[in-house]
Amino acid sequence: MTHDKLPFTPAKLLNCLSFLEHPILLLNGLSGVNYTSLTVGQSSHPPRFAILGHKPLKSLKVVKDTDYSSLTVYPDTQTSTRFEQPEHFISGWAGIIHYPQSHASEPEGLFNYYDASIYLDFESDECFLLSHYPLTEERKKELSQLREIEPQKTAINARKWTPGWTKRQYQTAFERVQDYLLAGDCYQVNLAMPFFCGDDLTDTNPLPLLEAFDAPFSGFFKNDRYWIATVSPERFVKVENGIITTSPIKGTSPRHPDPKCDEANRNQLLASEKNQAENLMIVDLLRNDLSRSAEPHSVKVEKLFALESHANVHHMVSTITAKQKASLTPIDVVRNAFPGGSITGAPKVRAMQIIEELELQNRGAYCGSMGYFDDSGLTDFNILIRTITATKDGAVCWGGGGIVVDSTMDDEYQEILNKIGKILATPI
């Protein structure tokens, strides 16, 4: 692996994030490590690092099944060397996969091939250029050039966000879901609604949003048409040294500024039979999803009903692992499990049909995934929840939750606001 120190700090690099060429930023390398600030010295628990790719050698739109075969090592850098798997992305394909819908206008996936990445070390306040391959001096110089951007000096106001549905429209969709549940079509349906902002945010730096949350699977992706910023708390799937891991979230409780009330909310979530039942449904679904890519009898539930606390909510999280079939690639593993069961419902196919019937807009990137296929075989993808997609025509942020028979409309609607309220209130 090559390792070259760069002549700028993480702060300088992040300041021009929106003006880099086709960048992807992975906070803590999508490793699942919590953080509270991207600025060194502002927090007692800053992130260890971030990984950034820009100026890719190649871009790929995945519009049909066969396109996934192109997600292999870029021909100019092919080598017979077997790389030792690092703890984070270094070089390879990285990008996003949209939530699949029959009437979607976007391609299924957008990936860039990065022959190198920049390691932002927040502890030493240094940046390093990393690659699995020897880089030419010309390529090193190209990847080291930054556009000079003046830091934002004026205060940024919170944006105005408008619900895409009225509460009455949400109630109508909720009641229709209940009809399907009572008829036996599904056990759980993840119903979501969008919130819109009319401002052009495409040249806006999303750093304030990323700084405002301690989300372990945060990231940023930008192409010529839009950017996606996510403060996702959820891992979709990781493949590391032949072990597949997924960590679905089901069960949410709001944070409270009073420590005693906050502790009560935590305990109430952990003791909730309803949330445990919802979580277990998705655990069973994902055990089945992983079994498609796993060696026989290797699927295990490592953690059940664990608690994770974030900036605005507590979550109930379970973890399932499996041993990867030797005949399959990490790309096969991701495709076999996509989309994540926690954001569809169960059974998955019928739940997705109901979602497509009831939701009035395409989800786009929401409930898809952001992540990478490193050239070493290391693979990691999040689930794109708590996510803003920004185009020149405006921005959208979705919120949703799993509905079961004993769900109530008011509680589910409030849960949506609990999940994304702080995102919508964050000035960017």
PDB file of C-alpha atoms in Angstrom, residues 43-331:
ATOM      1  CA  SER A  43     -15.317  17.406  21.093  1.00  0.00           C
ATOM      2  CA  SER A  44     -13.997  15.035  23.699  1.00  0.00           C
ATOM      3  CA  HIS A  45     -14.881  12.185  21.305  1.00  0.00           C
ATOM      4  CA  PRO A  46     -13.905  13.342  17.795  1.00  0.00           C
ATOM      5  CA  PRO A  47     -13.809  10.848  14.930  1.00  0.00           C
ATOM      6  CA  ARG A  48     -10.574   8.999  14.389  1.00  0.00           C
ATOM      7  CA  PHE A  49     -10.636   9.431  10.651  1.00  0.00           C
ATOM      8  CA  ALA A  50     -12.595   9.858   7.443  1.00  0.00           C
ATOM      9  CA  ILE A  51     -11.982   8.445   3.976  1.00  0.00           C
ATOM     10  CA  LEU A  52     -12.492  10.581   0.892  1.00  0.00           C
ATOM     11  CA  GLY A  53     -12.344   9.619  -2.761  1.00  0.00           C
ATOM     12  CA  HIS A  54     -12.432  12.163  -5.605  1.00  0.00           C
ATOM     13  CA  LYS A  55     -11.423  12.494  -9.257  1.00  0.00           C
ATOM     14  CA  PRO A  56     -12.342   8.880 -10.071  1.00  0.00           C
ATOM     15  CA  LEU A  57     -10.841   7.063 -13.042  1.00  0.00           C
ATOM     16  CA  LYS A  58     -14.207   5.747 -14.168  1.00  0.00           C
ATOM     17  CA  SER A  59     -17.934   6.094 -13.437  1.00  0.00           C
ATOM     18  CA  LEU A  60     -20.608   3.452 -13.899  1.00  0.00           C
ATOM     19  CA  LYS A  61     -24.394   3.611 -14.001  1.00  0.00           C
ATOM     20  CA  VAL A  62     -25.958   0.305 -13.033  1.00  0.00           C
ATOM     21  CA  VAL A  63     -29.265   0.100 -14.891  1.00  0.00           C
ATOM     22  CA  LYS A  64     -29.699  -3.651 -15.233  1.00  0.00           C
ATOM     23  CA  ASP A  65     -28.460  -6.848 -13.628  1.00  0.00           C
ATOM     24  CA  THR A  66     -25.594  -7.430 -16.053  1.00  0.00           C
ATOM     25  CA  ASP A  67     -24.046  -4.033 -15.254  1.00  0.00           C
ATOM     26  CA  TYR A  68     -22.953  -5.350 -11.858  1.00  0.00           C
ATOM     27  CA  SER A  69     -20.393  -7.533 -13.635  1.00  0.00           C
ATOM     28  CA  SER A  70     -18.541  -4.311 -14.491  1.00  0.00           C
ATOM     29  CA  LEU A  71     -17.891  -3.630 -10.810  1.00  0.00           C
ATOM     30  CA  THR A  72     -14.504  -5.309 -10.994  1.00  0.00           C
ATOM     31  CA  VAL A  73     -11.002  -3.945 -10.676  1.00  0.00           C
ATOM     32  CA  TYR A  74     -10.448  -1.222 -13.260  1.00  0.00           C
ATOM     33  CA  PRO A  75      -8.315  -2.689 -16.104  1.00  0.00           C
ATOM     34  CA  ASP A  76      -5.509  -0.109 -15.841  1.00  0.00           C
ATOM     35  CA  THR A  77      -4.809  -1.167 -12.264  1.00  0.00           C
ATOM     36  CA  GLN A  78      -5.390  -4.908 -12.415  1.00  0.00           C
ATOM     37  CA  THR A  79      -2.831  -6.936 -10.539  1.00  0.00           C
ATOM     38  CA  SER A  80      -2.420 -10.502  -9.419  1.00  0.00           C
ATOM     39  CA  THR A  81      -1.497  -9.314  -5.921  1.00  0.00           C
ATOM     40  CA  ARG A  82      -3.813 -10.433  -3.122  1.00  0.00           C
ATOM     41  CA  PHE A  83      -4.298  -7.434  -0.863  1.00  0.00           C
ATOM     42  CA  GLU A  84      -4.513  -7.789   2.876  1.00  0.00           C
ATOM     43  CA  GLN A  85      -7.894  -6.413   3.898  1.00  0.00           C
ATOM     44  CA  PRO A  86      -7.604  -2.992   5.583  1.00  0.00           C
ATOM     45  CA  GLU A  87     -10.040  -1.642   8.150  1.00  0.00           C
ATOM     46  CA  HIS A  88     -11.503   0.836   5.660  1.00  0.00           C
ATOM     47  CA  PHE A  89     -11.794   1.717   1.980  1.00  0.00           C
ATOM     48  CA  ILE A  90      -8.543   2.443   0.120  1.00  0.00           C
ATOM     49  CA  SER A  91      -9.284   1.923  -3.586  1.00  0.00           C
ATOM     50  CA  GLY A  92     -12.047   0.318  -5.603  1.00  0.00           C
ATOM     51  CA  TRP A  93     -15.673   1.008  -6.492  1.00  0.00           C
ATOM     52  CA  ALA A  94     -17.675   3.287  -4.187  1.00  0.00           C
ATOM     53  CA  GLY A  95     -21.085   4.885  -4.582  1.00  0.00           C
ATOM     54  CA  ILE A  96     -24.790   4.455  -3.992  1.00  0.00           C
ATOM     55  CA  ILE A  97     -27.605   2.050  -4.825  1.00  0.00           C
ATOM     56  CA  HIS A  98     -31.093   3.531  -5.179  1.00  0.00           C
ATOM     57  CA  TYR A  99     -34.123   1.949  -3.578  1.00  0.00           C
ATOM     58  CA  PRO A 100     -35.684  -0.250  -6.304  1.00  0.00           C
ATOM     59  CA  GLN A 101     -39.033   0.912  -7.700  1.00  0.00           C
ATOM     60  CA  SER A 102     -40.653  -0.030 -10.989  1.00  0.00           C
ATOM     61  CA  HIS A 103     -41.379   3.569 -12.004  1.00  0.00           C
ATOM     62  CA  ALA A 104     -38.063   5.053 -10.795  1.00  0.00           C
ATOM     63  CA  SER A 105     -36.323   7.464 -13.183  1.00  0.00           C
ATOM     64  CA  GLU A 106     -32.843   7.007 -11.686  1.00  0.00           C
ATOM     65  CA  PRO A 107     -30.480   4.130 -12.498  1.00  0.00           C
ATOM     66  CA  GLU A 108     -30.305   1.407  -9.891  1.00  0.00           C
ATOM     67  CA  GLY A 109     -26.748   2.269  -8.878  1.00  0.00           C
ATOM     68  CA  LEU A 110     -24.099   4.943  -9.368  1.00  0.00           C
ATOM     69  CA  PHE A 111     -20.495   3.942  -8.720  1.00  0.00           C
ATOM     70  CA  ASN A 112     -17.090   5.545  -9.230  1.00  0.00           C
ATOM     71  CA  TYR A 113     -13.764   3.744  -9.419  1.00  0.00           C
ATOM     72  CA  TYR A 114     -11.200   5.454  -7.177  1.00  0.00           C
ATOM     73  CA  ASP A 115      -7.617   4.243  -7.596  1.00  0.00           C
ATOM     74  CA  ALA A 116      -6.713   6.050  -4.372  1.00  0.00           C
ATOM     75  CA  SER A 117      -8.347   7.707  -1.387  1.00  0.00           C
ATOM     76  CA  ILE A 118      -7.467  10.426   1.085  1.00  0.00           C
ATOM     77  CA  TYR A 119      -7.225   9.486   4.750  1.00  0.00           C
ATOM     78  CA  LEU A 120      -8.251  12.392   6.997  1.00  0.00           C
ATOM     79  CA  ASP A 121      -6.586  11.834  10.368  1.00  0.00           C
ATOM     80  CA  PHE A 122      -8.446  13.967  12.915  1.00  0.00           C
ATOM     81  CA  GLU A 123      -6.095  13.048  15.741  1.00  0.00           C
ATOM     82  CA  SER A 124      -2.901  14.260  14.042  1.00  0.00           C
ATOM     83  CA  ASP A 125      -4.723  16.882  11.902  1.00  0.00           C
ATOM     84  CA  GLU A 126      -3.078  15.476   8.774  1.00  0.00           C
ATOM     85  CA  CYS A 127      -4.158  14.019   5.434  1.00  0.00           C
ATOM     86  CA  PHE A 128      -2.567  11.100   3.593  1.00  0.00           C
ATOM     87  CA  LEU A 129      -3.005   9.738   0.079  1.00  0.00           C
ATOM     88  CA  LEU A 130      -3.506   5.963   0.148  1.00  0.00           C
ATOM     89  CA  SER A 131      -3.632   3.381  -2.626  1.00  0.00           C
ATOM     90  CA  HIS A 132      -3.253  -0.337  -3.117  1.00  0.00           C
ATOM     91  CA  TYR A 133      -1.202   0.536  -6.221  1.00  0.00           C
ATOM     92  CA  PRO A 134       1.899   2.585  -7.092  1.00  0.00           C
ATOM     93  CA  LEU A 135       0.717   6.003  -8.290  1.00  0.00           C
ATOM     94  CA  THR A 136       2.530   8.156 -10.832  1.00  0.00           C
ATOM     95  CA  GLU A 137       3.777  11.552  -9.671  1.00  0.00           C
ATOM     96  CA  GLU A 138       1.316  13.133 -12.105  1.00  0.00           C
ATOM     97  CA  ARG A 139      -1.607  11.252 -10.522  1.00  0.00           C
ATOM     98  CA  LYS A 140      -0.455  12.152  -7.014  1.00  0.00           C
ATOM     99  CA  LYS A 141      -0.323  15.816  -7.994  1.00  0.00           C
ATOM    100  CA  GLU A 142      -3.790  15.642  -9.555  1.00  0.00           C
ATOM    101  CA  LEU A 143      -5.326  14.124  -6.413  1.00  0.00           C
ATOM    102  CA  SER A 144      -3.538  16.651  -4.177  1.00  0.00           C
ATOM    103  CA  GLN A 145      -4.906  19.776  -5.853  1.00  0.00           C
ATOM    104  CA  LEU A 146      -7.711  21.586  -4.025  1.00  0.00           C
ATOM    105  CA  ARG A 147      -9.808  24.539  -5.041  1.00  0.00           C
ATOM    106  CA  GLU A 148      -9.276  27.455  -2.663  1.00  0.00           C
ATOM    107  CA  ILE A 149     -12.567  28.134  -0.884  1.00  0.00           C
ATOM    108  CA  GLU A 150     -13.117  30.872   1.670  1.00  0.00           C
ATOM    109  CA  PRO A 151     -14.530  29.460   4.929  1.00  0.00           C
ATOM    110  CA  GLN A 152     -18.183  30.273   5.613  1.00  0.00           C
ATOM    111  CA  LYS A 153     -18.174  33.373   7.819  1.00  0.00           C
ATOM    112  CA  THR A 154     -21.834  34.358   7.958  1.00  0.00           C
ATOM    113  CA  ALA A 155     -24.437  32.523   9.987  1.00  0.00           C
ATOM    114  CA  ILE A 156     -26.552  30.045   8.056  1.00  0.00           C
ATOM    115  CA  ASN A 157     -30.255  29.940   8.788  1.00  0.00           C
ATOM    116  CA  ALA A 158     -32.252  26.745   9.056  1.00  0.00           C
ATOM    117  CA  ARG A 159     -33.983  25.873   5.787  1.00  0.00           C
ATOM    118  CA  LYS A 160     -37.734  25.795   5.355  1.00  0.00           C
ATOM    119  CA  TRP A 161     -38.978  22.221   4.922  1.00  0.00           C
ATOM    120  CA  THR A 162     -42.537  21.351   3.887  1.00  0.00           C
ATOM    121  CA  PRO A 163     -44.159  17.931   4.430  1.00  0.00           C
ATOM    122  CA  GLY A 164     -44.952  16.146   1.171  1.00  0.00           C
ATOM    123  CA  TRP A 165     -48.079  14.712   2.799  1.00  0.00           C
ATOM    124  CA  THR A 166     -50.639  16.261   5.076  1.00  0.00           C
ATOM    125  CA  LYS A 167     -51.213  14.422   8.326  1.00  0.00           C
ATOM    126  CA  ARG A 168     -54.564  13.325   6.899  1.00  0.00           C
ATOM    127  CA  GLN A 169     -52.825  11.808   3.850  1.00  0.00           C
ATOM    128  CA  TYR A 170     -50.467   9.949   6.162  1.00  0.00           C
ATOM    129  CA  GLN A 171     -53.437   8.687   8.168  1.00  0.00           C
ATOM    130  CA  THR A 172     -55.120   7.397   4.996  1.00  0.00           C
ATOM    131  CA  ALA A 173     -51.973   5.494   3.983  1.00  0.00           C
ATOM    132  CA  PHE A 174     -51.535   4.212   7.548  1.00  0.00           C
ATOM    133  CA  GLU A 175     -55.107   2.885   7.603  1.00  0.00           C
ATOM    134  CA  ARG A 176     -54.586   1.166   4.256  1.00  0.00           C
ATOM    135  CA  VAL A 177     -51.471  -0.530   5.654  1.00  0.00           C
ATOM    136  CA  GLN A 178     -53.553  -1.710   8.607  1.00  0.00           C
ATOM    137  CA  ASP A 179     -56.074  -3.206   6.178  1.00  0.00           C
ATOM    138  CA  TYR A 180     -53.291  -5.203   4.517  1.00  0.00           C
ATOM    139  CA  LEU A 181     -51.903  -6.326   7.872  1.00  0.00           C
ATOM    140  CA  LEU A 182     -55.296  -7.507   9.109  1.00  0.00           C
ATOM    141  CA  ALA A 183     -55.884  -9.314   5.802  1.00  0.00           C
ATOM    142  CA  GLY A 184     -52.666 -11.254   6.327  1.00  0.00           C
ATOM    143  CA  ASP A 185     -50.721  -9.758   3.408  1.00  0.00           C
ATOM    144  CA  CYS A 186     -47.834  -8.687   5.658  1.00  0.00           C
ATOM    145  CA  TYR A 187     -46.596  -8.675   9.228  1.00  0.00           C
ATOM    146  CA  GLN A 188     -44.934  -5.278   8.941  1.00  0.00           C
ATOM    147  CA  VAL A 189     -44.746  -2.470   6.358  1.00  0.00           C
ATOM    148  CA  ASN A 190     -42.239   0.381   6.467  1.00  0.00           C
ATOM    149  CA  LEU A 191     -44.243   3.460   5.424  1.00  0.00           C
ATOM    150  CA  ALA A 192     -42.361   6.704   4.716  1.00  0.00           C
ATOM    151  CA  MET A 193     -43.156  10.274   3.721  1.00  0.00           C
ATOM    152  CA  PRO A 194     -40.975  13.031   2.203  1.00  0.00           C
ATOM    153  CA  PHE A 195     -40.208  16.574   3.331  1.00  0.00           C
ATOM    154  CA  PHE A 196     -39.201  19.134   0.693  1.00  0.00           C
ATOM    155  CA  CYS A 197     -37.016  22.251   0.619  1.00  0.00           C
ATOM    156  CA  GLY A 198     -37.215  24.549  -2.415  1.00  0.00           C
ATOM    157  CA  ASP A 199     -33.658  25.903  -2.177  1.00  0.00           C
ATOM    158  CA  ASP A 200     -30.829  24.957  -4.538  1.00  0.00           C
ATOM    159  CA  LEU A 201     -28.328  23.323  -2.177  1.00  0.00           C
ATOM    160  CA  THR A 202     -26.048  21.722  -4.775  1.00  0.00           C
ATOM    161  CA  ASP A 203     -23.095  24.018  -3.964  1.00  0.00           C
ATOM    162  CA  THR A 204     -23.849  23.992  -0.243  1.00  0.00           C
ATOM    163  CA  ASN A 205     -21.380  22.234   2.026  1.00  0.00           C
ATOM    164  CA  PRO A 206     -23.214  19.596   4.115  1.00  0.00           C
ATOM    165  CA  LEU A 207     -20.536  19.670   6.823  1.00  0.00           C
ATOM    166  CA  PRO A 208     -22.808  21.302   9.466  1.00  0.00           C
ATOM    167  CA  LEU A 209     -25.226  18.390   9.080  1.00  0.00           C
ATOM    168  CA  LEU A 210     -22.487  15.780   9.423  1.00  0.00           C
ATOM    169  CA  GLU A 211     -21.093  17.614  12.463  1.00  0.00           C
ATOM    170  CA  ALA A 212     -24.454  17.782  14.222  1.00  0.00           C
ATOM    171  CA  PHE A 213     -24.862  14.012  14.606  1.00  0.00           C
ATOM    172  CA  ASP A 214     -22.947  11.118  16.118  1.00  0.00           C
ATOM    173  CA  ALA A 215     -24.220   8.781  13.409  1.00  0.00           C
ATOM    174  CA  PRO A 216     -21.786   5.897  12.837  1.00  0.00           C
ATOM    175  CA  PHE A 217     -22.526   5.398   9.116  1.00  0.00           C
ATOM    176  CA  SER A 218     -22.465   8.988   7.864  1.00  0.00           C
ATOM    177  CA  GLY A 219     -21.352   9.879   4.369  1.00  0.00           C
ATOM    178  CA  PHE A 220     -21.526  12.246   1.407  1.00  0.00           C
ATOM    179  CA  PHE A 221     -21.719  11.538  -2.332  1.00  0.00           C
ATOM    180  CA  LYS A 222     -21.879  14.027  -5.195  1.00  0.00           C
ATOM    181  CA  ASN A 223     -22.132  13.820  -8.962  1.00  0.00           C
ATOM    182  CA  ASP A 224     -22.958  16.357 -11.668  1.00  0.00           C
ATOM    183  CA  ARG A 225     -26.695  16.358 -10.869  1.00  0.00           C
ATOM    184  CA  TYR A 226     -27.079  16.120  -7.107  1.00  0.00           C
ATOM    185  CA  TRP A 227     -25.501  15.345  -3.774  1.00  0.00           C
ATOM    186  CA  ILE A 228     -26.532  12.991  -1.008  1.00  0.00           C
ATOM    187  CA  ALA A 229     -25.613  13.620   2.630  1.00  0.00           C
ATOM    188  CA  THR A 230     -26.491  10.982   5.200  1.00  0.00           C
ATOM    189  CA  VAL A 231     -26.257  10.713   8.964  1.00  0.00           C
ATOM    190  CA  SER A 232     -27.328   7.097   8.906  1.00  0.00           C
ATOM    191  CA  PRO A 233     -27.127   5.084  12.134  1.00  0.00           C
ATOM    192  CA  GLU A 234     -27.555   1.749  10.344  1.00  0.00           C
ATOM    193  CA  ARG A 235     -25.291  -0.763   8.633  1.00  0.00           C
ATOM    194  CA  PHE A 236     -26.837  -2.672   5.742  1.00  0.00           C
ATOM    195  CA  VAL A 237     -24.143  -5.267   5.127  1.00  0.00           C
ATOM    196  CA  LYS A 238     -20.414  -5.704   5.642  1.00  0.00           C
ATOM    197  CA  VAL A 239     -18.206  -8.426   4.155  1.00  0.00           C
ATOM    198  CA  GLU A 240     -14.811  -8.813   5.799  1.00  0.00           C
ATOM    199  CA  ASN A 241     -12.509 -11.814   5.455  1.00  0.00           C
ATOM    200  CA  GLY A 242     -15.412 -14.053   4.478  1.00  0.00           C
ATOM    201  CA  ILE A 243     -17.748 -12.968   7.302  1.00  0.00           C
ATOM    202  CA  ILE A 244     -21.027 -11.223   6.441  1.00  0.00           C
ATOM    203  CA  THR A 245     -22.526  -8.862   9.035  1.00  0.00           C
ATOM    204  CA  THR A 246     -25.816  -6.979   9.058  1.00  0.00           C
ATOM    205  CA  SER A 247     -27.222  -4.841  11.889  1.00  0.00           C
ATOM    206  CA  PRO A 248     -30.901  -3.936  11.417  1.00  0.00           C
ATOM    207  CA  ILE A 249     -32.586  -1.213  13.452  1.00  0.00           C
ATOM    208  CA  LYS A 250     -36.164  -1.638  14.597  1.00  0.00           C
ATOM    209  CA  GLY A 251     -37.415   0.244  17.632  1.00  0.00           C
ATOM    210  CA  THR A 252     -36.972   3.960  18.322  1.00  0.00           C
ATOM    211  CA  SER A 253     -37.372   6.238  21.335  1.00  0.00           C
ATOM    212  CA  PRO A 254     -36.648   9.994  21.503  1.00  0.00           C
ATOM    213  CA  ARG A 255     -33.738  11.430  23.465  1.00  0.00           C
ATOM    214  CA  HIS A 256     -34.557  13.794  26.344  1.00  0.00           C
ATOM    215  CA  PRO A 257     -32.359  16.625  27.675  1.00  0.00           C
ATOM    216  CA  ASP A 258     -33.083  15.564  31.259  1.00  0.00           C
ATOM    217  CA  PRO A 259     -30.852  12.550  32.103  1.00  0.00           C
ATOM    218  CA  LYS A 260     -33.511  10.852  34.218  1.00  0.00           C
ATOM    219  CA  CYS A 261     -36.163  11.193  31.515  1.00  0.00           C
ATOM    220  CA  ASP A 262     -33.658  10.052  28.904  1.00  0.00           C
ATOM    221  CA  GLU A 263     -32.878   6.953  30.958  1.00  0.00           C
ATOM    222  CA  ALA A 264     -36.609   6.279  31.308  1.00  0.00           C
ATOM    223  CA  ASN A 265     -36.988   6.451  27.514  1.00  0.00           C
ATOM    224  CA  ARG A 266     -34.103   3.996  27.098  1.00  0.00           C
ATOM    225  CA  ASN A 267     -35.593   1.541  29.564  1.00  0.00           C
ATOM    226  CA  GLN A 268     -39.059   1.861  28.048  1.00  0.00           C
ATOM    227  CA  LEU A 269     -37.668   1.029  24.598  1.00  0.00           C
ATOM    228  CA  LEU A 270     -35.764  -2.001  25.862  1.00  0.00           C
ATOM    229  CA  ALA A 271     -38.837  -3.314  27.692  1.00  0.00           C
ATOM    230  CA  SER A 272     -41.273  -2.705  24.818  1.00  0.00           C
ATOM    231  CA  GLU A 273     -42.776  -5.991  23.640  1.00  0.00           C
ATOM    232  CA  LYS A 274     -44.061  -4.237  20.514  1.00  0.00           C
ATOM    233  CA  ASN A 275     -40.577  -3.050  19.520  1.00  0.00           C
ATOM    234  CA  GLN A 276     -39.062  -6.427  20.338  1.00  0.00           C
ATOM    235  CA  ALA A 277     -41.651  -8.123  18.124  1.00  0.00           C
ATOM    236  CA  GLU A 278     -40.936  -5.709  15.246  1.00  0.00           C
ATOM    237  CA  ASN A 279     -37.204  -6.201  15.643  1.00  0.00           C
ATOM    238  CA  LEU A 280     -37.529  -9.979  15.717  1.00  0.00           C
ATOM    239  CA  MET A 281     -39.590  -9.967  12.502  1.00  0.00           C
ATOM    240  CA  ILE A 282     -36.780  -8.165  10.686  1.00  0.00           C
ATOM    241  CA  VAL A 283     -34.099 -10.360  12.272  1.00  0.00           C
ATOM    242  CA  ASP A 284     -35.892 -13.420  10.882  1.00  0.00           C
ATOM    243  CA  LEU A 285     -36.194 -11.759   7.461  1.00  0.00           C
ATOM    244  CA  LEU A 286     -32.486 -10.904   7.380  1.00  0.00           C
ATOM    245  CA  ARG A 287     -31.457 -14.355   8.557  1.00  0.00           C
ATOM    246  CA  ASN A 288     -33.264 -15.608   5.468  1.00  0.00           C
ATOM    247  CA  ASP A 289     -31.636 -12.934   3.249  1.00  0.00           C
ATOM    248  CA  LEU A 290     -28.140 -13.794   4.484  1.00  0.00           C
ATOM    249  CA  SER A 291     -28.762 -17.511   4.041  1.00  0.00           C
ATOM    250  CA  ARG A 292     -28.813 -16.936   0.265  1.00  0.00           C
ATOM    251  CA  SER A 293     -25.119 -16.003   0.457  1.00  0.00           C
ATOM    252  CA  ALA A 294     -24.039 -18.100   3.449  1.00  0.00           C
ATOM    253  CA  GLU A 295     -22.468 -21.467   4.024  1.00  0.00           C
ATOM    254  CA  PRO A 296     -25.051 -23.927   5.431  1.00  0.00           C
ATOM    255  CA  HIS A 297     -25.763 -23.560   9.170  1.00  0.00           C
ATOM    256  CA  SER A 298     -23.472 -20.519   9.499  1.00  0.00           C
ATOM    257  CA  VAL A 299     -26.113 -17.806  10.057  1.00  0.00           C
ATOM    258  CA  LYS A 300     -26.047 -16.615  13.682  1.00  0.00           C
ATOM    259  CA  VAL A 301     -27.770 -13.897  15.704  1.00  0.00           C
ATOM    260  CA  GLU A 302     -24.855 -12.326  17.576  1.00  0.00           C
ATOM    261  CA  LYS A 303     -26.853  -9.604  19.355  1.00  0.00           C
ATOM    262  CA  LEU A 304     -30.592  -9.336  19.915  1.00  0.00           C
ATOM    263  CA  PHE A 305     -32.375  -6.157  21.082  1.00  0.00           C
ATOM    264  CA  ALA A 306     -29.185  -4.200  21.870  1.00  0.00           C
ATOM    265  CA  LEU A 307     -29.523  -0.482  22.592  1.00  0.00           C
ATOM    266  CA  GLU A 308     -27.704   2.254  20.658  1.00  0.00           C
ATOM    267  CA  SER A 309     -28.058   5.935  21.544  1.00  0.00           C
ATOM    268  CA  HIS A 310     -27.609   8.749  19.032  1.00  0.00           C
ATOM    269  CA  ALA A 311     -27.939  12.527  18.990  1.00  0.00           C
ATOM    270  CA  ASN A 312     -31.732  12.611  18.799  1.00  0.00           C
ATOM    271  CA  VAL A 313     -32.999   9.050  19.354  1.00  0.00           C
ATOM    272  CA  HIS A 314     -32.319   5.687  20.994  1.00  0.00           C
ATOM    273  CA  HIS A 315     -32.501   2.615  18.744  1.00  0.00           C
ATOM    274  CA  MET A 316     -32.985  -1.103  19.268  1.00  0.00           C
ATOM    275  CA  VAL A 317     -30.404  -2.923  17.127  1.00  0.00           C
ATOM    276  CA  SER A 318     -29.708  -6.586  16.445  1.00  0.00           C
ATOM    277  CA  THR A 319     -26.680  -8.104  14.690  1.00  0.00           C
ATOM    278  CA  ILE A 320     -26.650 -11.171  12.425  1.00  0.00           C
ATOM    279  CA  THR A 321     -23.538 -12.790  10.945  1.00  0.00           C
ATOM    280  CA  ALA A 322     -22.856 -15.567   8.444  1.00  0.00           C
ATOM    281  CA  LYS A 323     -19.939 -17.205   6.672  1.00  0.00           C
ATOM    282  CA  GLN A 324     -19.783 -16.176   3.009  1.00  0.00           C
ATOM    283  CA  LYS A 325     -20.109 -18.917   0.396  1.00  0.00           C
ATOM    284  CA  ALA A 326     -16.756 -19.360  -1.316  1.00  0.00           C
ATOM    285  CA  SER A 327     -18.453 -19.358  -4.726  1.00  0.00           C
ATOM    286  CA  LEU A 328     -19.935 -15.872  -4.245  1.00  0.00           C
ATOM    287  CA  THR A 329     -18.409 -12.404  -4.428  1.00  0.00           C
ATOM    288  CA  PRO A 330     -19.170  -9.469  -2.106  1.00  0.00           C
ATOM    289  CA  ILE A 331     -21.222  -8.014  -4.971  1.00  0.00           C
TER     290      ILE A 331
END
